[in-house]
Amino acid sequence: MSRRVLVVDDSASVRRLIVGTLRMAGFDPVEAGDGEEALAKARETMPSAVITDQNMPRLTGIEFIRAFRQMPGSAGVPVIFLSTENADAVKQQARAAGAIGWMTKPFDDQKLLGVVKKVLG
């Protein structure tokens, strides 16, 4: 199984933290600064999992998930929503769009790693 994880966040420091954590655990992280860039990277090579922020320019996390789920081959790819937003309505929108998990920022890197390992089996 591929260990490619697409990390989507407009904050370079958050991406660096997630990418570093994933890389040290043997994953192959790929970075995108917004939803449109993430879609382009997913078209190049479909990831095994996605971690996405909500509040980003060009496409929000929910908009990205909706577009990602329209791509061939994305149906079985787990999407983890990582956001400062904690409202139930946003969580429901994310799940309806196709996210399977939710974590709130700030996050514990080991907990994030545990979630990624769990969703990838």
Tab-separated table of N, CA, C and O in Angstrom:
chain	number	residue	atom	x	y	z
A	1	MET	N	0.838	-1.185	0.000
A	1	MET	CA	0.000	0.000	0.000
A	1	MET	C	0.881	1.247	0.000
A	1	MET	O	1.889	1.318	0.693
A	2	SER	N	0.472	2.219	-0.753
A	2	SER	CA	1.179	3.495	-0.798
A	2	SER	C	1.038	4.206	0.542
A	2	SER	O	0.034	4.071	1.226
A	3	ARG	N	2.032	4.960	0.880
A	3	ARG	CA	2.004	5.720	2.133
A	3	ARG	C	2.019	7.219	1.834
A	3	ARG	O	2.469	8.013	2.634
A	4	ARG	N	1.512	7.577	0.656
A	4	ARG	CA	1.477	8.973	0.231
A	4	ARG	C	0.303	9.677	0.904
A	4	ARG	O	-0.855	9.270	0.758
A	5	VAL	N	0.610	10.743	1.661
A	5	VAL	CA	-0.416	11.512	2.364
A	5	VAL	C	-0.361	12.946	1.861
A	5	VAL	O	0.676	13.613	1.944
A	6	LEU	N	-1.468	13.426	1.346
A	6	LEU	CA	-1.583	14.797	0.860
A	6	LEU	C	-1.953	15.694	2.034
A	6	LEU	O	-2.972	15.469	2.698
A	7	VAL	N	-1.110	16.689	2.313
A	7	VAL	CA	-1.295	17.616	3.434
A	7	VAL	C	-1.673	18.976	2.852
A	7	VAL	O	-0.886	19.596	2.141
A	8	VAL	N	-2.896	19.432	3.160
A	8	VAL	CA	-3.434	20.659	2.570
A	8	VAL	C	-3.686	21.689	3.669
A	8	VAL	O	-4.561	21.497	4.514
A	9	ASP	N	-2.911	22.764	3.661
A	9	ASP	CA	-3.083	23.826	4.653
A	9	ASP	C	-2.403	25.075	4.115
A	9	ASP	O	-1.313	24.981	3.555
A	10	ASP	N	-3.021	26.232	4.294
A	10	ASP	CA	-2.423	27.468	3.804
A	10	ASP	C	-1.334	27.986	4.732
A	10	ASP	O	-0.579	28.881	4.364
A	11	SER	N	-1.188	27.410	5.910
A	11	SER	CA	-0.127	27.795	6.841
A	11	SER	C	1.103	26.921	6.607
A	11	SER	O	1.072	25.711	6.847
A	12	ALA	N	2.180	27.548	6.151
A	12	ALA	CA	3.419	26.804	5.890
A	12	ALA	C	3.955	26.149	7.165
A	12	ALA	O	4.465	25.028	7.129
A	13	SER	N	3.813	26.817	8.313
A	13	SER	CA	4.337	26.249	9.559
A	13	SER	C	3.538	25.010	9.978
A	13	SER	O	4.117	24.031	10.454
A	14	VAL	N	2.237	25.028	9.786
A	14	VAL	CA	1.418	23.851	10.105
A	14	VAL	C	1.771	22.703	9.162
A	14	VAL	O	1.938	21.560	9.598
A	15	ARG	N	1.923	23.023	7.866
A	15	ARG	CA	2.310	21.972	6.909
A	15	ARG	C	3.650	21.361	7.299
A	15	ARG	O	3.806	20.138	7.267
A	16	ARG	N	4.628	22.199	7.662
A	16	ARG	CA	5.951	21.685	8.049
A	16	ARG	C	5.847	20.734	9.241
A	16	ARG	O	6.500	19.692	9.270
A	17	LEU	N	5.041	21.095	10.219
A	17	LEU	CA	4.870	20.252	11.405
A	17	LEU	C	4.256	18.898	11.025
A	17	LEU	O	4.755	17.840	11.423
A	18	ILE	N	3.200	18.921	10.236
A	18	ILE	CA	2.533	17.675	9.827
A	18	ILE	C	3.457	16.844	8.949
A	18	ILE	O	3.608	15.633	9.159
A	19	VAL	N	4.081	17.486	7.974
A	19	VAL	CA	4.976	16.773	7.046
A	19	VAL	C	6.142	16.143	7.804
A	19	VAL	O	6.498	14.985	7.562
A	20	GLY	N	6.731	16.876	8.741
A	20	GLY	CA	7.840	16.335	9.517
A	20	GLY	C	7.425	15.118	10.335
A	20	GLY	O	8.140	14.108	10.389
A	21	THR	N	6.261	15.214	10.960
A	21	THR	CA	5.743	14.096	11.754
A	21	THR	C	5.505	12.873	10.879
A	21	THR	O	5.893	11.754	11.231
A	22	LEU	N	4.886	13.084	9.733
A	22	LEU	CA	4.592	11.965	8.828
A	22	LEU	C	5.873	11.357	8.269
A	22	LEU	O	6.012	10.129	8.202
A	23	ARG	N	6.798	12.197	7.874
A	23	ARG	CA	8.057	11.719	7.280
A	23	ARG	C	8.848	10.863	8.279
A	23	ARG	O	9.373	9.807	7.928
A	24	MET	N	8.909	11.320	9.531
A	24	MET	CA	9.638	10.560	10.554
A	24	MET	C	8.998	9.193	10.807
A	24	MET	O	9.679	8.261	11.228
A	25	ALA	N	7.710	9.068	10.511
A	25	ALA	CA	7.007	7.795	10.707
A	25	ALA	C	7.026	6.939	9.444
A	25	ALA	O	6.372	5.891	9.395
A	26	GLY	N	7.734	7.390	8.404
A	26	GLY	CA	7.868	6.586	7.193
A	26	GLY	C	6.832	6.831	6.124
A	26	GLY	O	6.758	6.082	5.143
A	27	PHE	N	6.029	7.871	6.274
A	27	PHE	CA	5.051	8.218	5.246
A	27	PHE	C	5.699	9.109	4.193
A	27	PHE	O	6.777	9.657	4.403
A	28	ASP	N	5.029	9.237	3.066
A	28	ASP	CA	5.487	10.066	1.955
A	28	ASP	C	4.543	11.258	1.831
A	28	ASP	O	3.591	11.211	1.050
A	29	PRO	N	4.758	12.329	2.617
A	29	PRO	CA	3.843	13.470	2.560
A	29	PRO	C	4.084	14.354	1.341
A	29	PRO	O	5.207	14.530	0.895
A	30	VAL	N	2.988	14.891	0.821
A	30	VAL	CA	3.011	15.830	-0.295
A	30	VAL	C	2.236	17.057	0.171
A	30	VAL	O	1.127	16.932	0.684
A	31	GLU	N	2.808	18.233	-0.025
A	31	GLU	CA	2.209	19.470	0.476
A	31	GLU	C	1.433	20.230	-0.590
A	31	GLU	O	1.833	20.249	-1.754
A	32	ALA	N	0.356	20.881	-0.137
A	32	ALA	CA	-0.392	21.811	-0.978
A	32	ALA	C	-0.843	22.969	-0.095
A	32	ALA	O	-1.282	22.756	1.037
A	33	GLY	N	-0.744	24.195	-0.628
A	33	GLY	CA	-1.076	25.389	0.137
A	33	GLY	C	-2.532	25.800	0.075
A	33	GLY	O	-2.946	26.698	0.804
A	34	ASP	N	-3.319	25.162	-0.775
A	34	ASP	CA	-4.754	25.438	-0.849
A	34	ASP	C	-5.440	24.301	-1.603
A	34	ASP	O	-4.779	23.387	-2.117
A	35	GLY	N	-6.755	24.353	-1.658
A	35	GLY	CA	-7.522	23.274	-2.262
A	35	GLY	C	-7.269	23.070	-3.739
A	35	GLY	O	-7.235	21.926	-4.212
A	36	GLU	N	-7.081	24.144	-4.479
A	36	GLU	CA	-6.832	23.993	-5.923
A	36	GLU	C	-5.494	23.314	-6.185
A	36	GLU	O	-5.388	22.437	-7.042
A	37	GLU	N	-4.460	23.715	-5.442
A	37	GLU	CA	-3.159	23.074	-5.589
A	37	GLU	C	-3.251	21.597	-5.194
A	37	GLU	O	-2.654	20.728	-5.823
A	38	ALA	N	-4.032	21.313	-4.154
A	38	ALA	CA	-4.205	19.930	-3.708
A	38	ALA	C	-4.878	19.071	-4.776
A	38	ALA	O	-4.483	17.926	-5.006
A	39	LEU	N	-5.878	19.618	-5.447
A	39	LEU	CA	-6.538	18.870	-6.528
A	39	LEU	C	-5.554	18.551	-7.647
A	39	LEU	O	-5.546	17.446	-8.184
A	40	ALA	N	-4.719	19.531	-7.980
A	40	ALA	CA	-3.719	19.301	-9.028
A	40	ALA	C	-2.750	18.198	-8.620
A	40	ALA	O	-2.417	17.322	-9.424
A	41	LYS	N	-2.311	18.197	-7.370
A	41	LYS	CA	-1.378	17.167	-6.902
A	41	LYS	C	-2.055	15.799	-6.852
A	41	LYS	O	-1.431	14.787	-7.163
A	42	ALA	N	-3.330	15.764	-6.488
A	42	ALA	CA	-4.060	14.494	-6.453
A	42	ALA	C	-4.256	13.942	-7.862
A	42	ALA	O	-4.273	12.727	-8.058
A	43	ARG	N	-4.389	14.825	-8.837
A	43	ARG	CA	-4.519	14.368	-10.230
A	43	ARG	C	-3.219	13.717	-10.716
A	43	ARG	O	-3.244	12.778	-11.484
A	44	GLU	N	-2.076	14.249	-10.253
A	44	GLU	CA	-0.772	13.688	-10.630
A	44	GLU	C	-0.633	12.264	-10.103
A	44	GLU	O	-0.276	11.356	-10.842
A	45	THR	N	-0.874	12.092	-8.811
A	45	THR	CA	-0.808	10.785	-8.168
A	45	THR	C	-1.815	10.771	-7.030
A	45	THR	O	-1.719	11.579	-6.106
A	46	MET	N	-2.768	9.854	-7.091
A	46	MET	CA	-3.795	9.770	-6.053
A	46	MET	C	-3.142	9.392	-4.719
A	46	MET	O	-2.410	8.406	-4.640
A	47	PRO	N	-3.395	10.185	-3.668
A	47	PRO	CA	-2.803	9.864	-2.367
A	47	PRO	C	-3.521	8.690	-1.693
A	47	PRO	O	-4.632	8.324	-2.077
A	48	SER	N	-2.874	8.148	-0.668
A	48	SER	CA	-3.480	7.092	0.146
A	48	SER	C	-4.395	7.693	1.203
A	48	SER	O	-5.324	7.030	1.676
A	49	ALA	N	-4.117	8.940	1.596
A	49	ALA	CA	-4.923	9.655	2.588
A	49	ALA	C	-4.720	11.149	2.381
A	49	ALA	O	-3.748	11.575	1.755
A	50	VAL	N	-5.658	11.937	2.920
A	50	VAL	CA	-5.591	13.391	2.827
A	50	VAL	C	-5.839	13.980	4.210
A	50	VAL	O	-6.721	13.513	4.935
A	51	ILE	N	-5.055	14.992	4.552
A	51	ILE	CA	-5.299	15.805	5.748
A	51	ILE	C	-5.522	17.215	5.239
A	51	ILE	O	-4.660	17.776	4.564
A	52	THR	N	-6.690	17.795	5.522
A	52	THR	CA	-6.976	19.124	4.994
A	52	THR	C	-7.499	20.084	6.053
A	52	THR	O	-8.248	19.694	6.951
A	53	ASP	N	-7.082	21.320	5.914
A	53	ASP	CA	-7.574	22.439	6.708
A	53	ASP	C	-8.910	22.885	6.107
A	53	ASP	O	-9.256	22.500	4.987
A	54	GLN	N	-9.649	23.725	6.835
A	54	GLN	CA	-10.900	24.271	6.308
A	54	GLN	C	-10.695	25.653	5.692
A	54	GLN	O	-11.016	25.868	4.544
A	55	ASN	N	-10.174	26.588	6.453
A	55	ASN	CA	-10.102	27.984	6.012
A	55	ASN	C	-8.846	28.232	5.183
A	55	ASN	O	-7.764	28.422	5.735
A	56	MET	N	-9.034	28.215	3.859
A	56	MET	CA	-7.924	28.425	2.925
A	56	MET	C	-8.412	29.278	1.762
A	56	MET	O	-9.605	29.310	1.471
A	57	PRO	N	-7.480	29.950	1.083
A	57	PRO	CA	-7.872	30.707	-0.113
A	57	PRO	C	-8.201	29.762	-1.271
A	57	PRO	O	-7.838	28.590	-1.248
A	58	ARG	N	-8.866	30.287	-2.257
A	58	ARG	CA	-9.244	29.617	-3.513
A	58	ARG	C	-10.280	28.515	-3.313
A	58	ARG	O	-11.323	28.582	-3.916
A	59	LEU	N	-10.033	27.511	-2.516
A	59	LEU	CA	-11.034	26.493	-2.168
A	59	LEU	C	-10.931	26.217	-0.673
A	59	LEU	O	-9.838	25.961	-0.179
A	60	THR	N	-12.044	26.234	0.031
A	60	THR	CA	-12.023	25.846	1.439
A	60	THR	C	-11.824	24.330	1.518
A	60	THR	O	-11.897	23.624	0.505
A	61	GLY	N	-11.603	23.845	2.715
A	61	GLY	CA	-11.456	22.406	2.893
A	61	GLY	C	-12.680	21.633	2.431
A	61	GLY	O	-12.557	20.605	1.758
A	62	ILE	N	-13.855	22.113	2.758
A	62	ILE	CA	-15.089	21.431	2.352
A	62	ILE	C	-15.235	21.464	0.840
A	62	ILE	O	-15.577	20.447	0.219
A	63	GLU	N	-14.956	22.602	0.220
A	63	GLU	CA	-15.020	22.685	-1.249
A	63	GLU	C	-14.006	21.740	-1.894
A	63	GLU	O	-14.309	21.069	-2.884
A	64	PHE	N	-12.796	21.673	-1.299
A	64	PHE	CA	-11.787	20.754	-1.804
A	64	PHE	C	-12.275	19.309	-1.715
A	64	PHE	O	-12.155	18.545	-2.674
A	65	ILE	N	-12.817	18.925	-0.554
A	65	ILE	CA	-13.275	17.539	-0.382
A	65	ILE	C	-14.345	17.194	-1.412
A	65	ILE	O	-14.304	16.122	-2.027
A	66	ARG	N	-15.288	18.097	-1.616
A	66	ARG	CA	-16.352	17.842	-2.612
A	66	ARG	C	-15.752	17.610	-4.001
A	66	ARG	O	-16.139	16.684	-4.708
A	67	ALA	N	-14.818	18.464	-4.401
A	67	ALA	CA	-14.185	18.319	-5.717
A	67	ALA	C	-13.331	17.057	-5.769
A	67	ALA	O	-13.322	16.334	-6.775
A	68	PHE	N	-12.599	16.768	-4.682
A	68	PHE	CA	-11.754	15.575	-4.619
A	68	PHE	C	-12.595	14.317	-4.773
A	68	PHE	O	-12.214	13.387	-5.496
A	69	ARG	N	-13.734	14.273	-4.129
A	69	ARG	CA	-14.599	13.092	-4.190
A	69	ARG	C	-15.195	12.863	-5.583
A	69	ARG	O	-15.677	11.782	-5.876
A	70	GLN	N	-15.140	13.852	-6.442
A	70	GLN	CA	-15.600	13.698	-7.824
A	70	GLN	C	-14.524	13.065	-8.707
A	70	GLN	O	-14.806	12.635	-9.826
A	71	MET	N	-13.291	13.001	-8.208
A	71	MET	CA	-12.178	12.462	-8.993
A	71	MET	C	-12.221	10.937	-8.998
A	71	MET	O	-12.487	10.320	-7.965
A	72	PRO	N	-11.953	10.313	-10.151
A	72	PRO	CA	-11.874	8.855	-10.187
A	72	PRO	C	-10.785	8.348	-9.236
A	72	PRO	O	-9.708	8.922	-9.150
A	73	GLY	N	-11.098	7.313	-8.487
A	73	GLY	CA	-10.135	6.718	-7.582
A	73	GLY	C	-10.110	7.306	-6.190
A	73	GLY	O	-9.381	6.826	-5.323
A	74	SER	N	-10.914	8.337	-5.929
A	74	SER	CA	-10.872	8.980	-4.616
A	74	SER	C	-11.828	8.349	-3.610
A	74	SER	O	-11.737	8.632	-2.416
A	75	ALA	N	-12.706	7.496	-4.057
A	75	ALA	CA	-13.773	6.961	-3.201
A	75	ALA	C	-13.244	6.291	-1.928
A	75	ALA	O	-13.798	6.461	-0.861
A	76	GLY	N	-12.175	5.537	-2.006
A	76	GLY	CA	-11.671	4.839	-0.832
A	76	GLY	C	-10.585	5.571	-0.073
A	76	GLY	O	-10.039	5.045	0.890
A	77	VAL	N	-10.278	6.789	-0.472
A	77	VAL	CA	-9.189	7.545	0.156
A	77	VAL	C	-9.730	8.268	1.393
A	77	VAL	O	-10.622	9.100	1.281
A	78	PRO	N	-9.183	7.959	2.586
A	78	PRO	CA	-9.666	8.641	3.783
A	78	PRO	C	-9.231	10.104	3.814
A	78	PRO	O	-8.092	10.426	3.488
A	79	VAL	N	-10.167	10.972	4.195
A	79	VAL	CA	-9.895	12.402	4.325
A	79	VAL	C	-10.092	12.784	5.791
A	79	VAL	O	-11.160	12.555	6.356
A	80	ILE	N	-9.047	13.356	6.379
A	80	ILE	CA	-9.086	13.818	7.762
A	80	ILE	C	-9.156	15.338	7.743
A	80	ILE	O	-8.336	15.995	7.111
A	81	PHE	N	-10.133	15.876	8.417
A	81	PHE	CA	-10.359	17.308	8.480
A	81	PHE	C	-9.642	17.839	9.705
A	81	PHE	O	-9.888	17.388	10.820
A	82	LEU	N	-8.723	18.792	9.530
A	82	LEU	CA	-7.923	19.363	10.612
A	82	LEU	C	-8.155	20.865	10.607
A	82	LEU	O	-7.752	21.543	9.664
A	83	SER	N	-8.836	21.376	11.627
A	83	SER	CA	-9.235	22.780	11.575
A	83	SER	C	-9.326	23.391	12.968
A	83	SER	O	-9.482	22.679	13.955
A	84	THR	N	-9.256	24.717	13.011
A	84	THR	CA	-9.515	25.431	14.262
A	84	THR	C	-11.013	25.493	14.519
A	84	THR	O	-11.435	25.734	15.645
A	85	GLU	N	-11.805	25.278	13.483
A	85	GLU	CA	-13.259	25.315	13.626
A	85	GLU	C	-13.730	24.063	14.339
A	85	GLU	O	-13.270	22.963	14.073
A	86	ASN	N	-14.691	24.254	15.228
A	86	ASN	CA	-15.142	23.158	16.066
A	86	ASN	C	-16.666	23.015	16.036
A	86	ASN	O	-17.217	22.169	16.728
A	87	ALA	N	-17.347	23.843	15.256
A	87	ALA	CA	-18.805	23.852	15.239
A	87	ALA	C	-19.363	22.565	14.628
A	87	ALA	O	-18.839	22.049	13.643
A	88	ASP	N	-20.423	22.057	15.233
A	88	ASP	CA	-21.048	20.830	14.743
A	88	ASP	C	-21.515	20.968	13.294
A	88	ASP	O	-21.428	20.013	12.523
A	89	ALA	N	-22.001	22.159	12.924
A	89	ALA	CA	-22.480	22.356	11.555
A	89	ALA	C	-21.354	22.169	10.544
A	89	ALA	O	-21.547	21.557	9.486
A	90	VAL	N	-20.156	22.655	10.874
A	90	VAL	CA	-19.012	22.502	9.967
A	90	VAL	C	-18.593	21.037	9.915
A	90	VAL	O	-18.279	20.508	8.848
A	91	LYS	N	-18.593	20.367	11.051
A	91	LYS	CA	-18.263	18.941	11.087
A	91	LYS	C	-19.232	18.146	10.211
A	91	LYS	O	-18.824	17.255	9.465
A	92	GLN	N	-20.514	18.458	10.309
A	92	GLN	CA	-21.524	17.765	9.500
A	92	GLN	C	-21.312	18.030	8.010
A	92	GLN	O	-21.438	17.121	7.191
A	93	GLN	N	-20.971	19.268	7.660
A	93	GLN	CA	-20.697	19.593	6.254
A	93	GLN	C	-19.484	18.822	5.758
A	93	GLN	O	-19.479	18.317	4.639
A	94	ALA	N	-18.448	18.723	6.586
A	94	ALA	CA	-17.239	17.997	6.204
A	94	ALA	C	-17.543	16.517	5.993
A	94	ALA	O	-17.101	15.909	5.017
A	95	ARG	N	-18.309	15.935	6.899
A	95	ARG	CA	-18.683	14.522	6.750
A	95	ARG	C	-19.547	14.309	5.512
A	95	ARG	O	-19.361	13.337	4.779
A	96	ALA	N	-20.489	15.210	5.293
A	96	ALA	CA	-21.354	15.100	4.118
A	96	ALA	C	-20.543	15.217	2.834
A	96	ALA	O	-20.867	14.580	1.826
A	97	ALA	N	-19.474	16.010	2.875
A	97	ALA	CA	-18.617	16.177	1.688
A	97	ALA	C	-17.743	14.951	1.450
A	97	ALA	O	-17.320	14.691	0.326
A	98	GLY	N	-17.455	14.189	2.530
A	98	GLY	CA	-16.655	12.984	2.357
A	98	GLY	C	-15.502	12.803	3.321
A	98	GLY	O	-14.703	11.889	3.171
A	99	ALA	N	-15.403	13.658	4.354
A	99	ALA	CA	-14.361	13.473	5.366
A	99	ALA	C	-14.775	12.336	6.297
A	99	ALA	O	-15.961	12.153	6.575
A	100	ILE	N	-13.791	11.568	6.768
A	100	ILE	CA	-14.121	10.474	7.680
A	100	ILE	C	-13.665	10.746	9.109
A	100	ILE	O	-14.055	10.029	10.019
A	101	GLY	N	-12.820	11.763	9.294
A	101	GLY	CA	-12.326	12.069	10.621
A	101	GLY	C	-12.161	13.562	10.813
A	101	GLY	O	-12.133	14.327	9.851
A	102	TRP	N	-12.032	13.971	12.071
A	102	TRP	CA	-11.951	15.385	12.418
A	102	TRP	C	-10.964	15.551	13.565
A	102	TRP	O	-11.034	14.805	14.546
A	103	MET	N	-10.062	16.504	13.432
A	103	MET	CA	-9.174	16.890	14.525
A	103	MET	C	-9.159	18.408	14.621
A	103	MET	O	-9.228	19.092	13.605
A	104	THR	N	-9.062	18.904	15.842
A	104	THR	CA	-9.060	20.345	16.066
A	104	THR	C	-7.639	20.828	16.326
A	104	THR	O	-6.874	20.178	17.021
A	105	LYS	N	-7.305	21.975	15.705
A	105	LYS	CA	-6.025	22.641	15.966
A	105	LYS	C	-6.167	23.456	17.240
A	105	LYS	O	-7.235	24.021	17.463
A	106	PRO	N	-5.123	23.576	18.034
A	106	PRO	CA	-3.839	22.904	17.876
A	106	PRO	C	-3.991	21.415	18.157
A	106	PRO	O	-4.893	20.996	18.879
A	107	PHE	N	-3.103	20.629	17.602
A	107	PHE	CA	-3.219	19.179	17.702
A	107	PHE	C	-1.929	18.581	18.242
A	107	PHE	O	-0.867	19.193	18.175
A	108	ASP	N	-2.037	17.407	18.777
A	108	ASP	CA	-0.884	16.648	19.243
A	108	ASP	C	-0.371	15.832	18.068
A	108	ASP	O	-1.138	15.088	17.452
A	109	ASP	N	0.918	15.961	17.740
A	109	ASP	CA	1.446	15.282	16.561
A	109	ASP	C	1.341	13.761	16.660
A	109	ASP	O	1.080	13.087	15.673
A	110	GLN	N	1.474	13.208	17.858
A	110	GLN	CA	1.364	11.754	18.005
A	110	GLN	C	-0.077	11.280	17.834
A	110	GLN	O	-0.322	10.205	17.291
A	111	LYS	N	-1.021	12.098	18.266
A	111	LYS	CA	-2.430	11.757	18.059
A	111	LYS	C	-2.750	11.796	16.560
A	111	LYS	O	-3.433	10.907	16.043
A	112	LEU	N	-2.247	12.823	15.881
A	112	LEU	CA	-2.454	12.909	14.427
A	112	LEU	C	-1.871	11.692	13.740
A	112	LEU	O	-2.504	11.078	12.874
A	113	LEU	N	-0.672	11.315	14.126
A	113	LEU	CA	-0.024	10.146	13.542
A	113	LEU	C	-0.843	8.883	13.807
A	113	LEU	O	-1.008	8.041	12.929
A	114	GLY	N	-1.387	8.774	15.000
A	114	GLY	CA	-2.227	7.631	15.334
A	114	GLY	C	-3.462	7.558	14.460
A	114	GLY	O	-3.857	6.476	14.008
A	115	VAL	N	-4.072	8.708	14.197
A	115	VAL	CA	-5.267	8.754	13.344
A	115	VAL	C	-4.900	8.330	11.915
A	115	VAL	O	-5.606	7.536	11.300
A	116	VAL	N	-3.791	8.848	11.405
A	116	VAL	CA	-3.366	8.506	10.036
A	116	VAL	C	-3.104	7.002	9.938
A	116	VAL	O	-3.559	6.336	9.001
A	117	LYS	N	-2.401	6.457	10.908
A	117	LYS	CA	-2.120	5.014	10.894
A	117	LYS	C	-3.406	4.209	10.954
A	117	LYS	O	-3.546	3.188	10.271
A	118	LYS	N	-4.343	4.663	11.762
A	118	LYS	CA	-5.624	3.945	11.909
A	118	LYS	C	-6.403	3.938	10.590
A	118	LYS	O	-6.894	2.889	10.168
A	119	VAL	N	-6.510	5.095	9.936
A	119	VAL	CA	-7.319	5.153	8.707
A	119	VAL	C	-6.647	4.434	7.529
A	119	VAL	O	-7.312	4.011	6.598
A	120	LEU	N	-5.325	4.285	7.597
A	120	LEU	CA	-4.619	3.574	6.534
A	120	LEU	C	-4.456	2.086	6.834
A	120	LEU	O	-3.903	1.347	6.022
A	121	GLY	N	-4.943	1.654	7.985
A	121	GLY	CA	-4.875	0.230	8.329
A	121	GLY	C	-3.534	-0.118	8.824
A	121	GLY	O	-2.905	-1.079	8.649
